Amino acid sequence: MQHALNTQPELYLARYRAVRRQTEKLCAPLTPEDTVMQPMVDVSPPKWHLGHTTWFFEMFILQPHVSGYKHFHPQYAFLFNSYYNSMGSRIARSDRGTLSRPPLQDIYAYRQHVDQYMEKVLADTLLQEKPELAAVLELGLQHEQQHQELLVTDIKYILSCNPLLPAYLPSPATAVLGLFSEKQPQNRWLPVPEGLYTVGHRGQGFCFDNELQAHQVFIPAFEAQAAPVTNGEYLRFMQDGGYADFRHWLEEGWQLVQAQQWQAPLYWLQQEDQWFQFTLHGLQPLDLAAPVTHVCFYEALAYANWSGHRLLTEFEWEALSQKYPNPLATGNFVESERYQPVPAVFPAEQPYAAQLLGNTWEWTYSSYLPYPHFETAPGAIGEYNGKFMINQMVLRGGSCATPQNHIRPTYRNFFHADKRWQFTGIRLAKR
Amino acid sequence: MQHALNTQPELYLARYRAVRRQTEKLCAPLTPEDTVMQPMVDVSPPKWHLGHTTWFFEMFILQPHVSGYKHFHPQYAFLFNSYYNSMGSRIARSDRGTLSRPPLQDIYAYRQHVDQYMEKVLADTLLQEKPELAAVLELGLQHEQQHQELLVTDIKYILSCNPLLPAYLPSPATAVLGLFSEKQPQNRWLPVPEGLYTVGHRGQGFCFDNELQAHQVFIPAFEAQAAPVTNGEYLRFMQDGGYADFRHWLEEGWQLVQAQQWQAPLYWLQQEDQWFQFTLHGLQPLDLAAPVTHVCFYEALAYANWSGHRLLTEFEWEALSQKYPNPLATGNFVESERYQPVPAVFPAEQPYAAQLLGNTWEWTYSSYLPYPHFETAPGAIGEYNGKFMINQMVLRGGSCATPQNHIRPTYRNFFHADKRWQFTGIRLAKR
Amino acid sequence: MQHALNTQPELYLARYRAVRRQTEKLCAPLTPEDTVMQPMVDVSPPKWHLGHTTWFFEMFILQPHVSGYKHFHPQYAFLFNSYYNSMGSRIARSDRGTLSRPPLQDIYAYRQHVDQYMEKVLADTLLQEKPELAAVLELGLQHEQQHQELLVTDIKYILSCNPLLPAYLPSPATAVLGLFSEKQPQNRWLPVPEGLYTVGHRGQGFCFDNELQAHQVFIPAFEAQAAPVTNGEYLRFMQDGGYADFRHWLEEGWQLVQAQQWQAPLYWLQQEDQWFQFTLHGLQPLDLAAPVTHVCFYEALAYANWSGHRLLTEFEWEALSQKYPNPLATGNFVESERYQPVPAVFPAEQPYAAQLLGNTWEWTYSSYLPYPHFETAPGAIGEYNGKFMINQMVLRGGSCATPQNHIRPTYRNFFHADKRWQFTGIRLAKR
Amino acid sequence: MQHALNTQPELYLARYRAVRRQTEKLCAPLTPEDTVMQPMVDVSPPKWHLGHTTWFFEMFILQPHVSGYKHFHPQYAFLFNSYYNSMGSRIARSDRGTLSRPPLQDIYAYRQHVDQYMEKVLADTLLQEKPELAAVLELGLQHEQQHQELLVTDIKYILSCNPLLPAYLPSPATAVLGLFSEKQPQNRWLPVPEGLYTVGHRGQGFCFDNELQAHQVFIPAFEAQAAPVTNGEYLRFMQDGGYADFRHWLEEGWQLVQAQQWQAPLYWLQQEDQWFQFTLHGLQPLDLAAPVTHVCFYEALAYANWSGHRLLTEFEWEALSQKYPNPLATGNFVESERYQPVPAVFPAEQPYAAQLLGNTWEWTYSSYLPYPHFETAPGAIGEYNGKFMINQMVLRGGSCATPQNHIRPTYRNFFHADKRWQFTGIRLAKR
């Protein structure tokens, strides 16, 4: 991983506090019972997220670098290790939902315990002396931000499995949500010329190891749509029999659609000819103008095939973002507390901006593979990314569940092609 | 089902209150998170037990018989129906663990709501006028007592799945638990002569429909042990390679032992050559003198085969209890709050009493089948017992988790031959 | 096991030859490819049956008792052991279908090899000197006859899985099959009085150990139908929505019916409102007057519940057969080569005979459990029956696939409640 | 797909005959029983391959283009369709092993029937008139050659599942097999400079649609080994604990290794400290100098990680083949009838040749994805390749089971990362 050097310690302290508080804020609306649910193996209980993000700082900073550090509990290292074989044995991922104990208040006490130590570390000169430690701290914060996004999507999935369909937050006024837009946004095709592009992360800021090294790729000329596919457009695919016509689908996707009897994206619900979407604000009428989300890669590609177009590769996506930079401030991120994509906006003064960051992750037709000169860090940190580079597809751009200061155009998210519980959508390309 | 007629209403009210309070008392030591756990499909979350026992009174008494009854919540009938096809659709058994909502306090409010209506019913003359309703009330109370036993065993299983091995209650003094007995009890063989015996329920008291009709069976002469097999005796079977020798086992049991790599009863744990047992008081040293429990039917039969003896049939068990009646007051039931079997006692003045009731259920080598003239009640009540009469084995005698006033010698409990999470043990017979 | 003493050796030789030839006759219509099929784990490839029945004589007679016996092949003991843990390791049951080699002609050579040795043994005085060996020989012959029945039912299942629905034998003339009977047989109720009956095998002839010891059982008075339920009667159950009404079914059966979407017995096929049955003579129109067969226990009990009657216990069945003896010669056994049940016949001169033997096995509502004083033989022979005494239901009476001289009224067949590929049907009782 | 125009008809006829005869030659050593085996779902029975390759010509040439063509059997279209949704319903892939009928001789009659029609077509002027039909013919021949390779690997797998470990062909003299080489070949690193390379198929010859369009890719400088990894080298990885050290493995591979308890490549067998390999010539001592094969992608990558090097991408592989062309004639293909890789040879006069074609397919760290401007053909032919472009890895170079005139450097083979039954090996790269 790479991080910005020479950062001022007081900034780190403020940032540490902000990130840690945000995690707790996200969990505040939950009942204790909500925090232990694991309705499918991909989902982790919120209580576990609270513990695991804390464990990261304990195991990678406090235990190795702070002499005299006292562990909060001797078995938490077993309970809250996620997948780091280097860090010893751990509870099976599928068993995270058995952890009714430790009770929720113990986990908050654990967070406080670690925070007190960490604040001492951050107030100290240790980070200045050990820049490699500053890198680990930065990684710990970025890591917690990743789990914030997972918290949002896991909570949504947990609540959606409950027959009562409870809302995470009370339903806001329509205006706040931006739903029920009067008209569809005007989409358009943005041309990107052929050429050698440099992709991957450059510069001083933080990035994950999977964004390195920056390297050249040759990209033929193409065009991409300025905004993602909307619910309304996707509905036309459904109404045209898209889920019943094998010709649009990859074979594995077609098997899946038949086995699962999928007829619509995850969280869509039809009641008397009217389509609704389960959201963190409860069941809401479907906003036709908003980007479609909670589709898996197979659905994204089937839609693209049906439309006569195609998906972008991850490098095309990055070239597009170089040519049509996206003002970060305009994006719909987790801070908006909408927790749902909103319709794309095309202000007159930004005629060429593609709506790339926020709202919904975009599936690319690129597999998650190492860049040239990719290197695995030694030790447990080396298990962060590299060992997952198989059978997953790259997503780009962040979503309405992503922290705004966590995303960048070179960011590579990745999920298996059949996953739908993340905020994942579709952008079209053509030649 | 059959019940005692002419019962005084004020007694019903007291009994109703006592049963309902006991359920809540059993749940008092739990965290909210504990109450939603379903670590295997056989186990129901305690919160669900709290709701389902309440639903029974609501659906079978209040809704059909109390005009103007207002349901507490329109969806609880879906959430808390267990297996009654006659009562409409319901949440899948395997999905009971997804119910983080309604929150625990709502379930207690639901109980209060139903209790208020029920107390009015019980203070009224309705039961005198409708004796068939008194039968349903009695069934509801017996039903809740069955769920009290399940609460104990489900809570034990839930806590045992947690790597922290938390105790349900603080560990009592050894004397209270009756553990660490100095010496093994003196067991002995009790003879029962050949003859025609009447088995099944007779008389005025309540019984389940599966205990009817009382009928004659011819039983050859046999002998049975006065006390169940102890942990110490079972340990000798283990030390003799009992789990590794196919000759003792039924073929399906042998497949299971190999697939699950079973080496000991459920909840047994070996640490440095010392055997421990997970109990509701936490991990405790194994009491060699106490009856072995948490063995499945396959283990019970393998032990019997190894010992050169055999298990009783359910009718032999009942004949034994007729010839050697068991003073109910001396048994170890849920009221003792030991939640664990204790060593058998053979007072001098009761030289022939078999330790039949309480402590641990006893597997019989009888399948759970209908008695001659068994009749299925019309409607949902008819789904109570009869539809489970296949592929299960009969257990007799009650356990340390059974309410004392719930058990009787004709009581037929039943579980699949591979189940171990109930308090289930072994009694030997020979010819 | 028990067998007839003092049998003449020349009779054994003739019997041995007859049994061995019959097995080969049953396999004659098969292609080599047919003989290796295992379309479900319950089914064994015919080639394996040919080898396994031979292995039985090799391992239990030739190897231990004939000095200088040379094994045909060193690995056949591994390939053709079925479930005898005492006889060493063996190929997994589910892998029997991988045995393309040894080729079919090798198996026939193996049979010849063993037959030559066996004929020498039978021509010798060994059997007179060792009566216990005669018992093993008898068991080997009975064992091969059991596999002859399995050959018929396994071949039927194998061919039924083939989309071409090939016939095992050319379709005979209708008269031979006895199909298309003009009218339904006249069924009637036969009364059996209350009393102590002796059940189990008595006398000199062979029986399996599970028929011992003969013992007394007390049976209340009941009535049973003189003939099994017909296809026509079963069709009325289907037309009355029998497969869609949970009230008729055991819970496990109801789950199964829904999961498998069963609508009719195995091998029934509806084409344009006409019902057909796949038979060993190919697809045939359903004979409404013939006994229904290929129903599992759940279907049998659901039918009985729907009809307002019930199934017999195995002891009621045996008492019925004592009171209404069935002339063996009139039964429809494998020797008829019909391979399908035929309508019951009620000749005037036999007004009270129940159609008990042949045609179709009859499910009883009795679990397969040991009789009092049941004893397991030492060694591998002890694995023959006893270790399967769990979770199976008893069937009585033999079928159109049973050799006539193999069946008797005390014979206890047993299968799991969900199995349908044997010839299994329904007889009704009432009180 | 693309094919060579203006081909002379008489050449097509000769080629058609040669390809069709080769398929039958490969099946000649099999027993009829061998031809119906499907020991895992990936494997198809040889009889099915014989039918399916014939079905291809029938359905894509004879049925649509030859008026008056008479189908051999009305149901063969159902039995021998592989995965073409456009061609109607078909037998489930997992059920191909149930096809004991039609008997083998019927399949050969089917082949003759189609061959007679096809020879008439090829002798006619039809192909000259319809060049698009010539393309389909070419595709049919290439398709049958692909199935020839699958026949070799499926037969190997089928025989390997048999406890007798039968040989497909008698064991040849060591010299013919090239086994037991005295010394390891001298491997070396071959440099490839940075640059824009054109990859994909160009020119007149046949190629599959997945090799199109040829396009430019930018490749950083790298070095690759001149020969694949040998058994001896792989053995050192095993002896160094390679299968027990998570650090070398992708997470999904590590899960797989533990679940399957893999310790060595498929078909390796250790007997008393000596390693053997199951081959089509029976069990043979392991040749340390020959390329390792039957490793899955996870094993290939774990080996590369352990060695401190890496795998090539598919484009690096193609650039390597452009810079170090491989004389096709020197490769070890199916025509050698060795059916096993042989040690690489580095003749003095070819100092720079990489051993790229034949012997063993080489896993690349490239996912099987569409090339830019990839187009799916209309109709059933469009289902040939494109719908499989997910979750598979590209392999390059052909193997000892590949027909020599079927392979070329742009050829993209693809399998899931966990598959081992193909001849699949490892080539290393470094920067």
JSON list of N, CA, C and O in Angstrom, two decimals, chain D residues 299-322:
[
{"chain": "D", "resi": 299, "resn": "GLU", "atom": "N", "xyz": [-2.75, -24.69, -8.32]},
{"chain": "D", "resi": 299, "resn": "GLU", "atom": "CA", "xyz": [-1.45, -25.32, -8.09]},
{"chain": "D", "resi": 299, "resn": "GLU", "atom": "C", "xyz": [-0.37, -24.64, -8.93]},
{"chain": "D", "resi": 299, "resn": "GLU", "atom": "O", "xyz": [0.75, -24.44, -8.46]},
{"chain": "D", "resi": 300, "resn": "ALA", "atom": "N", "xyz": [-0.71, -24.31, -10.17]},
{"chain": "D", "resi": 300, "resn": "ALA", "atom": "CA", "xyz": [0.27, -23.65, -11.03]},
{"chain": "D", "resi": 300, "resn": "ALA", "atom": "C", "xyz": [0.71, -22.32, -10.41]},
{"chain": "D", "resi": 300, "resn": "ALA", "atom": "O", "xyz": [1.91, -22.01, -10.35]},
{"chain": "D", "resi": 301, "resn": "LEU", "atom": "N", "xyz": [-0.25, -21.55, -9.91]},
{"chain": "D", "resi": 301, "resn": "LEU", "atom": "CA", "xyz": [0.10, -20.24, -9.35]},
{"chain": "D", "resi": 301, "resn": "LEU", "atom": "C", "xyz": [0.84, -20.41, -8.01]},
{"chain": "D", "resi": 301, "resn": "LEU", "atom": "O", "xyz": [1.78, -19.66, -7.72]},
{"chain": "D", "resi": 302, "resn": "ALA", "atom": "N", "xyz": [0.43, -21.39, -7.22]},
{"chain": "D", "resi": 302, "resn": "ALA", "atom": "CA", "xyz": [1.13, -21.62, -5.95]},
{"chain": "D", "resi": 302, "resn": "ALA", "atom": "C", "xyz": [2.58, -22.00, -6.22]},
{"chain": "D", "resi": 302, "resn": "ALA", "atom": "O", "xyz": [3.50, -21.53, -5.53]},
{"chain": "D", "resi": 303, "resn": "TYR", "atom": "N", "xyz": [2.79, -22.84, -7.24]},
{"chain": "D", "resi": 303, "resn": "TYR", "atom": "CA", "xyz": [4.16, -23.19, -7.58]},
{"chain": "D", "resi": 303, "resn": "TYR", "atom": "C", "xyz": [4.95, -21.95, -7.99]},
{"chain": "D", "resi": 303, "resn": "TYR", "atom": "O", "xyz": [6.08, -21.73, -7.53]},
{"chain": "D", "resi": 304, "resn": "ALA", "atom": "N", "xyz": [4.33, -21.13, -8.84]},
{"chain": "D", "resi": 304, "resn": "ALA", "atom": "CA", "xyz": [5.03, -19.92, -9.30]},
{"chain": "D", "resi": 304, "resn": "ALA", "atom": "C", "xyz": [5.37, -19.00, -8.12]},
{"chain": "D", "resi": 304, "resn": "ALA", "atom": "O", "xyz": [6.48, -18.49, -8.03]},
{"chain": "D", "resi": 305, "resn": "ASN", "atom": "N", "xyz": [4.41, -18.83, -7.22]},
{"chain": "D", "resi": 305, "resn": "ASN", "atom": "CA", "xyz": [4.68, -17.98, -6.06]},
{"chain": "D", "resi": 305, "resn": "ASN", "atom": "C", "xyz": [5.82, -18.55, -5.22]},
{"chain": "D", "resi": 305, "resn": "ASN", "atom": "O", "xyz": [6.70, -17.83, -4.76]},
{"chain": "D", "resi": 306, "resn": "TRP", "atom": "N", "xyz": [5.76, -19.85, -5.00]},
{"chain": "D", "resi": 306, "resn": "TRP", "atom": "CA", "xyz": [6.81, -20.51, -4.21]},
{"chain": "D", "resi": 306, "resn": "TRP", "atom": "C", "xyz": [8.18, -20.31, -4.85]},
{"chain": "D", "resi": 306, "resn": "TRP", "atom": "O", "xyz": [9.18, -20.08, -4.18]},
{"chain": "D", "resi": 307, "resn": "SER", "atom": "N", "xyz": [8.21, -20.37, -6.19]},
{"chain": "D", "resi": 307, "resn": "SER", "atom": "CA", "xyz": [9.49, -20.29, -6.90]},
{"chain": "D", "resi": 307, "resn": "SER", "atom": "C", "xyz": [10.02, -18.86, -6.96]},
{"chain": "D", "resi": 307, "resn": "SER", "atom": "O", "xyz": [11.14, -18.64, -7.40]},
{"chain": "D", "resi": 308, "resn": "GLY", "atom": "N", "xyz": [9.18, -17.91, -6.53]},
{"chain": "D", "resi": 308, "resn": "GLY", "atom": "CA", "xyz": [9.61, -16.51, -6.61]},
{"chain": "D", "resi": 308, "resn": "GLY", "atom": "C", "xyz": [9.37, -15.89, -7.98]},
{"chain": "D", "resi": 308, "resn": "GLY", "atom": "O", "xyz": [9.76, -14.75, -8.22]},
{"chain": "D", "resi": 309, "resn": "HIS", "atom": "N", "xyz": [8.71, -16.62, -8.84]},
{"chain": "D", "resi": 309, "resn": "HIS", "atom": "CA", "xyz": [8.44, -16.09, -10.18]},
{"chain": "D", "resi": 309, "resn": "HIS", "atom": "C", "xyz": [6.93, -15.94, -10.34]},
{"chain": "D", "resi": 309, "resn": "HIS", "atom": "O", "xyz": [6.22, -15.76, -9.36]},
{"chain": "D", "resi": 310, "resn": "ARG", "atom": "N", "xyz": [6.44, -15.97, -11.55]},
{"chain": "D", "resi": 310, "resn": "ARG", "atom": "CA", "xyz": [5.03, -15.78, -11.78]},
{"chain": "D", "resi": 310, "resn": "ARG", "atom": "C", "xyz": [4.61, -16.50, -13.05]},
{"chain": "D", "resi": 310, "resn": "ARG", "atom": "O", "xyz": [5.45, -17.05, -13.77]},
{"chain": "D", "resi": 311, "resn": "LEU", "atom": "N", "xyz": [3.30, -16.52, -13.33]},
{"chain": "D", "resi": 311, "resn": "LEU", "atom": "CA", "xyz": [2.81, -17.08, -14.60]},
{"chain": "D", "resi": 311, "resn": "LEU", "atom": "C", "xyz": [2.77, -15.98, -15.64]},
{"chain": "D", "resi": 311, "resn": "LEU", "atom": "O", "xyz": [2.73, -14.79, -15.33]},
{"chain": "D", "resi": 312, "resn": "LEU", "atom": "N", "xyz": [2.74, -16.35, -16.90]},
{"chain": "D", "resi": 312, "resn": "LEU", "atom": "CA", "xyz": [2.58, -15.38, -17.98]},
{"chain": "D", "resi": 312, "resn": "LEU", "atom": "C", "xyz": [1.10, -15.00, -18.11]},
{"chain": "D", "resi": 312, "resn": "LEU", "atom": "O", "xyz": [0.22, -15.77, -17.74]},
{"chain": "D", "resi": 313, "resn": "THR", "atom": "N", "xyz": [0.85, -13.82, -18.69]},
{"chain": "D", "resi": 313, "resn": "THR", "atom": "CA", "xyz": [-0.49, -13.54, -19.18]},
{"chain": "D", "resi": 313, "resn": "THR", "atom": "C", "xyz": [-0.63, -14.20, -20.56]},
{"chain": "D", "resi": 313, "resn": "THR", "atom": "O", "xyz": [0.37, -14.58, -21.18]},
{"chain": "D", "resi": 314, "resn": "GLU", "atom": "N", "xyz": [-1.86, -14.29, -21.04]},
{"chain": "D", "resi": 314, "resn": "GLU", "atom": "CA", "xyz": [-2.01, -14.92, -22.35]},
{"chain": "D", "resi": 314, "resn": "GLU", "atom": "C", "xyz": [-1.37, -14.10, -23.46]},
{"chain": "D", "resi": 314, "resn": "GLU", "atom": "O", "xyz": [-0.92, -14.66, -24.46]},
{"chain": "D", "resi": 315, "resn": "PHE", "atom": "N", "xyz": [-1.27, -12.79, -23.23]},
{"chain": "D", "resi": 315, "resn": "PHE", "atom": "CA", "xyz": [-0.67, -11.95, -24.28]},
{"chain": "D", "resi": 315, "resn": "PHE", "atom": "C", "xyz": [0.85, -12.04, -24.22]},
{"chain": "D", "resi": 315, "resn": "PHE", "atom": "O", "xyz": [1.51, -12.00, -25.25]},
{"chain": "D", "resi": 316, "resn": "GLU", "atom": "N", "xyz": [1.40, -12.14, -23.05]},
{"chain": "D", "resi": 316, "resn": "GLU", "atom": "CA", "xyz": [2.84, -12.40, -22.95]},
{"chain": "D", "resi": 316, "resn": "GLU", "atom": "C", "xyz": [3.19, -13.72, -23.63]},
{"chain": "D", "resi": 316, "resn": "GLU", "atom": "O", "xyz": [4.20, -13.84, -24.33]},
{"chain": "D", "resi": 317, "resn": "TRP", "atom": "N", "xyz": [2.32, -14.72, -23.40]},
{"chain": "D", "resi": 317, "resn": "TRP", "atom": "CA", "xyz": [2.57, -16.03, -24.02]},
{"chain": "D", "resi": 317, "resn": "TRP", "atom": "C", "xyz": [2.60, -15.89, -25.54]},
{"chain": "D", "resi": 317, "resn": "TRP", "atom": "O", "xyz": [3.47, -16.45, -26.21]},
{"chain": "D", "resi": 318, "resn": "GLU", "atom": "N", "xyz": [1.68, -15.09, -26.06]},
{"chain": "D", "resi": 318, "resn": "GLU", "atom": "CA", "xyz": [1.60, -14.95, -27.52]},
{"chain": "D", "resi": 318, "resn": "GLU", "atom": "C", "xyz": [2.80, -14.16, -28.05]},
{"chain": "D", "resi": 318, "resn": "GLU", "atom": "O", "xyz": [3.35, -14.48, -29.12]},
{"chain": "D", "resi": 319, "resn": "ALA", "atom": "N", "xyz": [3.22, -13.14, -27.30]},
{"chain": "D", "resi": 319, "resn": "ALA", "atom": "CA", "xyz": [4.41, -12.38, -27.69]},
{"chain": "D", "resi": 319, "resn": "ALA", "atom": "C", "xyz": [5.64, -13.28, -27.66]},
{"chain": "D", "resi": 319, "resn": "ALA", "atom": "O", "xyz": [6.50, -13.23, -28.57]},
{"chain": "D", "resi": 320, "resn": "LEU", "atom": "N", "xyz": [5.73, -14.12, -26.65]},
{"chain": "D", "resi": 320, "resn": "LEU", "atom": "CA", "xyz": [6.84, -15.07, -26.56]},
{"chain": "D", "resi": 320, "resn": "LEU", "atom": "C", "xyz": [6.86, -15.98, -27.79]},
{"chain": "D", "resi": 320, "resn": "LEU", "atom": "O", "xyz": [7.92, -16.24, -28.37]},
{"chain": "D", "resi": 321, "resn": "SER", "atom": "N", "xyz": [5.70, -16.42, -28.21]},
{"chain": "D", "resi": 321, "resn": "SER", "atom": "CA", "xyz": [5.63, -17.34, -29.35]},
{"chain": "D", "resi": 321, "resn": "SER", "atom": "C", "xyz": [5.96, -16.62, -30.65]},
{"chain": "D", "resi": 321, "resn": "SER", "atom": "O", "xyz": [6.37, -17.24, -31.62]},
{"chain": "D", "resi": 322, "resn": "GLN", "atom": "N", "xyz": [5.73, -15.29, -30.66]},
{"chain": "D", "resi": 322, "resn": "GLN", "atom": "CA", "xyz": [6.11, -14.54, -31.86]},
{"chain": "D", "resi": 322, "resn": "GLN", "atom": "C", "xyz": [7.62, -14.39, -31.93]},
{"chain": "D", "resi": 322, "resn": "GLN", "atom": "O", "xyz": [8.22, -14.48, -32.99]}
]
